[in-house]
Amino acid sequence: MREYLVFRLYGPMASWGELAVGEQRVSADHPSRSALLGLLGAALGVRRDDEAGQQALSRSYRFGVKLVAAGMPLRDYHTVQWPDIPKKFAYRTRRQEVRDKEKLNTILTSREYRSDSLSVVAVEAAPDAPHGLPALADALRVPVFLPYLGRKSCPLALPLDPRLGGFDTLKQALDSRDDEPFVPGVDLDDDEPREAKIDLEKDKQARYFWDEAMADVGMDATLQLTRHDQPLSRRRWQFEPRRELAYLAGGRQ
């Protein structure tokens, strides 16, 4: 039996960035490893320029994800002001970039989001992890920095509600939140809690994703994915590819 930290991610908009080519900023349908590490780092107060702290997070935690509702894709059109690229110096701030109006150009960009998506995340810690799972749970309940779903413009619509538990397999951990009400609410005319009525369209078949290094997952992978979301340097915004395994519920097990 292994111990997992299990929490939920839900919001009106989410953006799980993939490879960015030119003006296109695409989003996956489920959380990336870099986004989950960033969420833990924000909750713990690990700053992005703290290379040692970021590397400690990256090598200490593994993730499994259950995609309950992929949501609807949403594309946002942007126009962005961008200066000419100087040859003899580098801009240090955005203010410096936009100061000289005559050198500004306009570029068009397209950014993708997922609207009304829901995922369940299970975290597994290495024996030498700098923060144990109970400490992670406490940080997610009272985060140092505000957590968000991939981008700062994508806030959470529900509390993360982290819970610790021992499970025989990763699948059991990810399925452990299935019977809970989607949103626990309170009737103003009644002191007893009740389930809030929110129309979330769940997928007909849940999809499971996990790090290749995770053991005792309780599923046979039906698909292998390559994702460029393993952080090398947060300060320089560099990532390397990794292999992610996937299982479609209702298929071969």
Coordinates of C-alpha atoms in Angstrom, one line a residue:
M1 CA 0.0 0.0 0.0
R2 CA 1.3 3.5 -1.0
E3 CA 0.4 6.9 0.4
Y4 CA -1.0 9.4 -2.0
L5 CA -2.1 13.0 -1.8
V6 CA -5.3 13.4 -3.9
F7 CA -6.9 16.7 -4.9
R8 CA -9.2 18.1 -7.6
L9 CA -8.7 20.8 -10.2
Y10 CA -11.7 22.6 -11.6
G11 CA -12.2 26.0 -13.1
P12 CA -14.1 27.9 -15.8
M13 CA -10.9 28.1 -17.8
A14 CA -7.6 26.2 -17.8
S15 CA -4.5 26.2 -20.0
W16 CA -2.1 23.3 -19.9
G17 CA 0.6 24.6 -22.3
E18 CA 2.2 22.4 -24.9
L19 CA 5.1 23.3 -27.3
A20 CA 4.6 26.9 -28.4
V21 CA 5.4 27.4 -32.1
G22 CA 5.3 31.0 -33.5
E23 CA 2.1 32.8 -32.5
Q24 CA 0.2 29.6 -31.5
R25 CA -0.1 28.8 -27.8
V26 CA -1.9 25.4 -27.7
S27 CA -3.3 23.6 -24.6
A28 CA -3.5 20.0 -23.7
D29 CA -6.7 18.6 -22.3
H30 CA -5.2 17.5 -19.0
P31 CA -2.6 19.0 -16.6
S32 CA 1.1 19.0 -17.5
R33 CA 3.8 17.9 -15.1
S34 CA 5.3 21.4 -15.2
A35 CA 2.0 22.9 -14.3
L36 CA 1.5 20.6 -11.3
L37 CA 5.0 21.2 -10.1
G38 CA 4.3 24.9 -10.4
L39 CA 1.1 24.6 -8.4
L40 CA 2.9 22.7 -5.6
G41 CA 5.8 25.3 -5.7
A42 CA 3.3 28.2 -5.5
A43 CA 1.5 26.6 -2.5
L44 CA 4.8 26.0 -0.7
G45 CA 6.2 29.5 -1.6
V46 CA 9.1 28.2 -3.8
R47 CA 9.9 31.1 -6.1
R48 CA 10.4 30.6 -9.8
D49 CA 14.0 31.8 -9.7
D50 CA 14.9 29.4 -6.9
E51 CA 16.7 26.9 -9.1
A52 CA 17.6 24.6 -6.2
G53 CA 14.1 24.6 -4.8
Q54 CA 12.5 24.0 -8.2
Q55 CA 14.9 21.1 -9.0
A56 CA 14.2 19.5 -5.6
L57 CA 10.4 19.6 -6.4
S58 CA 11.0 18.2 -9.9
R59 CA 13.0 15.1 -8.7
S60 CA 10.8 14.4 -5.6
Y61 CA 7.2 14.0 -6.8
R62 CA 5.3 12.0 -9.4
F63 CA 1.8 12.5 -10.6
G64 CA -1.2 10.5 -11.8
V65 CA -4.2 12.3 -13.3
K66 CA -7.7 11.2 -13.9
L67 CA -9.5 13.4 -16.6
V68 CA -13.1 13.3 -15.5
A69 CA -14.3 16.1 -17.9
A70 CA -12.2 17.4 -20.7
G71 CA -14.4 20.4 -21.1
M72 CA -14.8 22.5 -24.3
P73 CA -11.9 24.0 -26.2
L74 CA -11.7 27.8 -26.3
R75 CA -9.4 29.9 -28.5
D76 CA -8.6 33.5 -27.5
Y77 CA -7.3 36.0 -30.1
H78 CA -4.7 38.4 -29.1
T79 CA -2.8 41.4 -30.5
V80 CA 0.5 42.0 -28.8
Q81 CA 2.9 45.0 -29.1
W82 CA 6.5 43.9 -29.6
P83 CA 9.6 46.0 -30.2
D84 CA 12.3 45.5 -32.8
I85 CA 15.0 43.2 -31.7
P86 CA 18.1 45.3 -30.7
K87 CA 21.6 44.1 -31.7
K88 CA 23.7 45.8 -29.1
F89 CA 21.7 45.6 -25.9
A90 CA 18.8 43.6 -24.3
Y91 CA 15.6 44.9 -22.8
R92 CA 15.4 44.2 -19.1
T93 CA 11.7 45.0 -18.5
R94 CA 8.5 45.2 -20.3
R95 CA 8.4 48.9 -19.6
Q96 CA 11.7 49.3 -21.6
E97 CA 10.2 47.3 -24.5
V98 CA 7.2 49.6 -24.9
R99 CA 8.8 52.9 -24.1
D100 CA 9.8 53.8 -27.7
K101 CA 6.5 53.8 -29.5
E102 CA 8.1 54.2 -33.0
K103 CA 9.9 50.8 -32.6
L104 CA 6.8 48.8 -31.7
N105 CA 5.3 46.3 -34.0
T106 CA 2.0 44.4 -33.6
I107 CA 1.9 40.6 -33.7
L108 CA -1.1 38.3 -33.7
T109 CA -1.3 35.4 -31.4
S110 CA -3.9 32.7 -30.6
R111 CA -4.1 31.1 -27.2
E112 CA -6.0 27.9 -26.4
Y113 CA -7.9 27.1 -23.1
R114 CA -10.1 24.3 -21.8
S115 CA -13.5 25.5 -20.5
D116 CA -15.3 23.7 -17.6
S117 CA -12.8 20.8 -17.2
L118 CA -12.3 18.7 -14.1
S119 CA -9.3 16.5 -13.2
V120 CA -8.3 14.5 -10.1
V121 CA -4.6 14.5 -9.3
A122 CA -2.7 12.0 -7.1
V123 CA 0.7 12.9 -5.9
E124 CA 3.4 10.3 -4.9
A125 CA 6.5 11.5 -3.0
A126 CA 10.0 10.1 -3.1
P127 CA 11.6 9.0 0.2
D128 CA 13.9 12.0 0.2
A129 CA 11.3 14.6 -0.8
P130 CA 12.0 18.0 0.8
H131 CA 8.3 18.2 1.9
G132 CA 6.2 15.2 3.0
L133 CA 2.7 14.7 1.7
P134 CA 1.1 16.1 4.9
A135 CA 3.1 19.3 4.5
L136 CA 2.0 19.5 0.8
A137 CA -1.7 19.1 1.9
D138 CA -1.3 21.9 4.4
A139 CA 0.3 24.1 1.8
L140 CA -2.5 23.5 -0.7
R141 CA -5.1 24.4 1.9
V142 CA -3.3 27.6 2.8
P143 CA -1.0 28.5 -0.2
V144 CA 1.7 31.1 0.0
F145 CA 1.1 32.2 -3.6
L146 CA -2.2 32.0 -5.4
P147 CA -2.6 28.8 -7.3
Y148 CA -4.1 28.8 -10.8
L149 CA -4.8 26.4 -13.7
G150 CA -1.9 26.9 -16.0
R151 CA -2.1 30.7 -16.4
K152 CA -2.8 33.5 -14.0
S153 CA -6.0 34.3 -15.9
C154 CA -7.4 30.8 -15.0
P155 CA -8.4 30.8 -11.3
L156 CA -9.7 27.9 -9.4
A157 CA -13.5 27.6 -9.1
L158 CA -13.4 25.1 -6.3
P159 CA -11.1 24.5 -3.4
L160 CA -8.3 22.0 -4.1
D161 CA -9.6 20.0 -1.1
P162 CA -6.4 17.8 -0.7
R163 CA -6.8 14.5 1.1
L164 CA -4.2 11.9 2.2
G165 CA -4.8 8.2 1.9
G166 CA -3.2 4.8 1.6
F167 CA -4.2 2.8 -1.6
D168 CA -3.1 -0.4 -3.2
T169 CA -2.9 1.1 -6.6
L170 CA -2.8 4.6 -8.3
K171 CA -6.1 3.9 -9.9
Q172 CA -7.8 3.4 -6.5
A173 CA -6.4 6.7 -5.4
L174 CA -7.7 8.5 -8.4
D175 CA -11.1 6.8 -8.2
S176 CA -11.4 7.6 -4.4
R177 CA -13.2 10.9 -5.1
D178 CA -15.9 9.5 -7.5
D179 CA -18.7 9.3 -5.0
E180 CA -18.3 12.7 -3.5
P181 CA -20.7 15.6 -4.4
F182 CA -19.2 17.8 -7.0
V183 CA -19.7 20.9 -5.0
P184 CA -20.6 20.7 -1.3
G185 CA -22.9 23.7 -0.6
V186 CA -25.0 25.1 2.1
D187 CA -28.7 25.9 1.9
L188 CA -29.3 29.4 3.4
D189 CA -32.6 28.1 4.8
D190 CA -31.1 24.9 6.2
D191 CA -28.2 24.3 8.5
E192 CA -27.5 20.9 6.9
P193 CA -25.0 20.8 4.0
R194 CA -26.4 19.7 0.6
E195 CA -25.0 19.1 -2.8
A196 CA -25.0 22.2 -5.0
K197 CA -26.7 21.7 -8.4
I198 CA -24.1 22.5 -11.0
D199 CA -24.4 21.0 -14.5
L200 CA -21.0 19.5 -15.3
E201 CA -20.9 17.4 -18.4
K202 CA -18.6 14.5 -17.5
D203 CA -16.9 12.4 -20.2
K204 CA -18.5 9.1 -21.0
Q205 CA -15.1 7.4 -20.4
A206 CA -12.6 8.8 -17.9
R207 CA -8.9 8.9 -19.0
Y208 CA -6.0 8.2 -16.8
F209 CA -2.4 9.5 -17.2
W210 CA 0.7 8.9 -15.1
D211 CA 4.4 9.2 -15.0
E212 CA 6.3 6.3 -16.5
A213 CA 8.3 5.8 -13.2
M214 CA 5.2 5.2 -11.1
A215 CA 4.6 1.6 -9.9
D216 CA 1.5 -0.2 -8.8
V217 CA -0.8 1.8 -11.0
G218 CA -3.4 -0.9 -11.4
M219 CA -3.9 -0.3 -15.1
D220 CA -2.3 -1.5 -18.4
A221 CA -1.3 1.4 -20.5
T222 CA -3.2 1.6 -23.8
L223 CA -1.3 4.7 -25.1
Q224 CA 2.2 6.2 -24.7
L225 CA 2.6 10.0 -25.0
T226 CA 5.6 12.2 -25.3
R227 CA 5.2 15.6 -23.5
H228 CA 7.7 18.4 -23.3
D229 CA 6.9 19.3 -19.8
Q230 CA 9.8 18.1 -17.6
P231 CA 11.4 21.4 -16.2
L232 CA 15.1 21.9 -16.7
S233 CA 15.2 25.5 -15.6
R234 CA 12.3 27.6 -14.5
R235 CA 14.4 30.7 -14.7
R236 CA 15.3 30.2 -18.4
W237 CA 11.9 28.5 -19.1
Q238 CA 13.5 25.3 -20.5
F239 CA 11.9 21.9 -20.6
E240 CA 12.7 18.4 -21.9
P241 CA 10.6 15.6 -23.2
R242 CA 9.3 12.8 -21.0
R243 CA 7.1 9.7 -21.6
E244 CA 3.6 9.6 -20.2
L245 CA 1.4 6.6 -20.0
A246 CA -2.4 6.6 -20.5
Y247 CA -5.4 4.3 -20.0
L248 CA -8.9 4.8 -21.3
A249 CA -11.5 3.5 -18.9
G250 CA -13.7 0.8 -20.4
G251 CA -10.8 -0.6 -22.5
R252 CA -8.5 -3.5 -21.9
Q253 CA -7.2 -3.7 -18.3

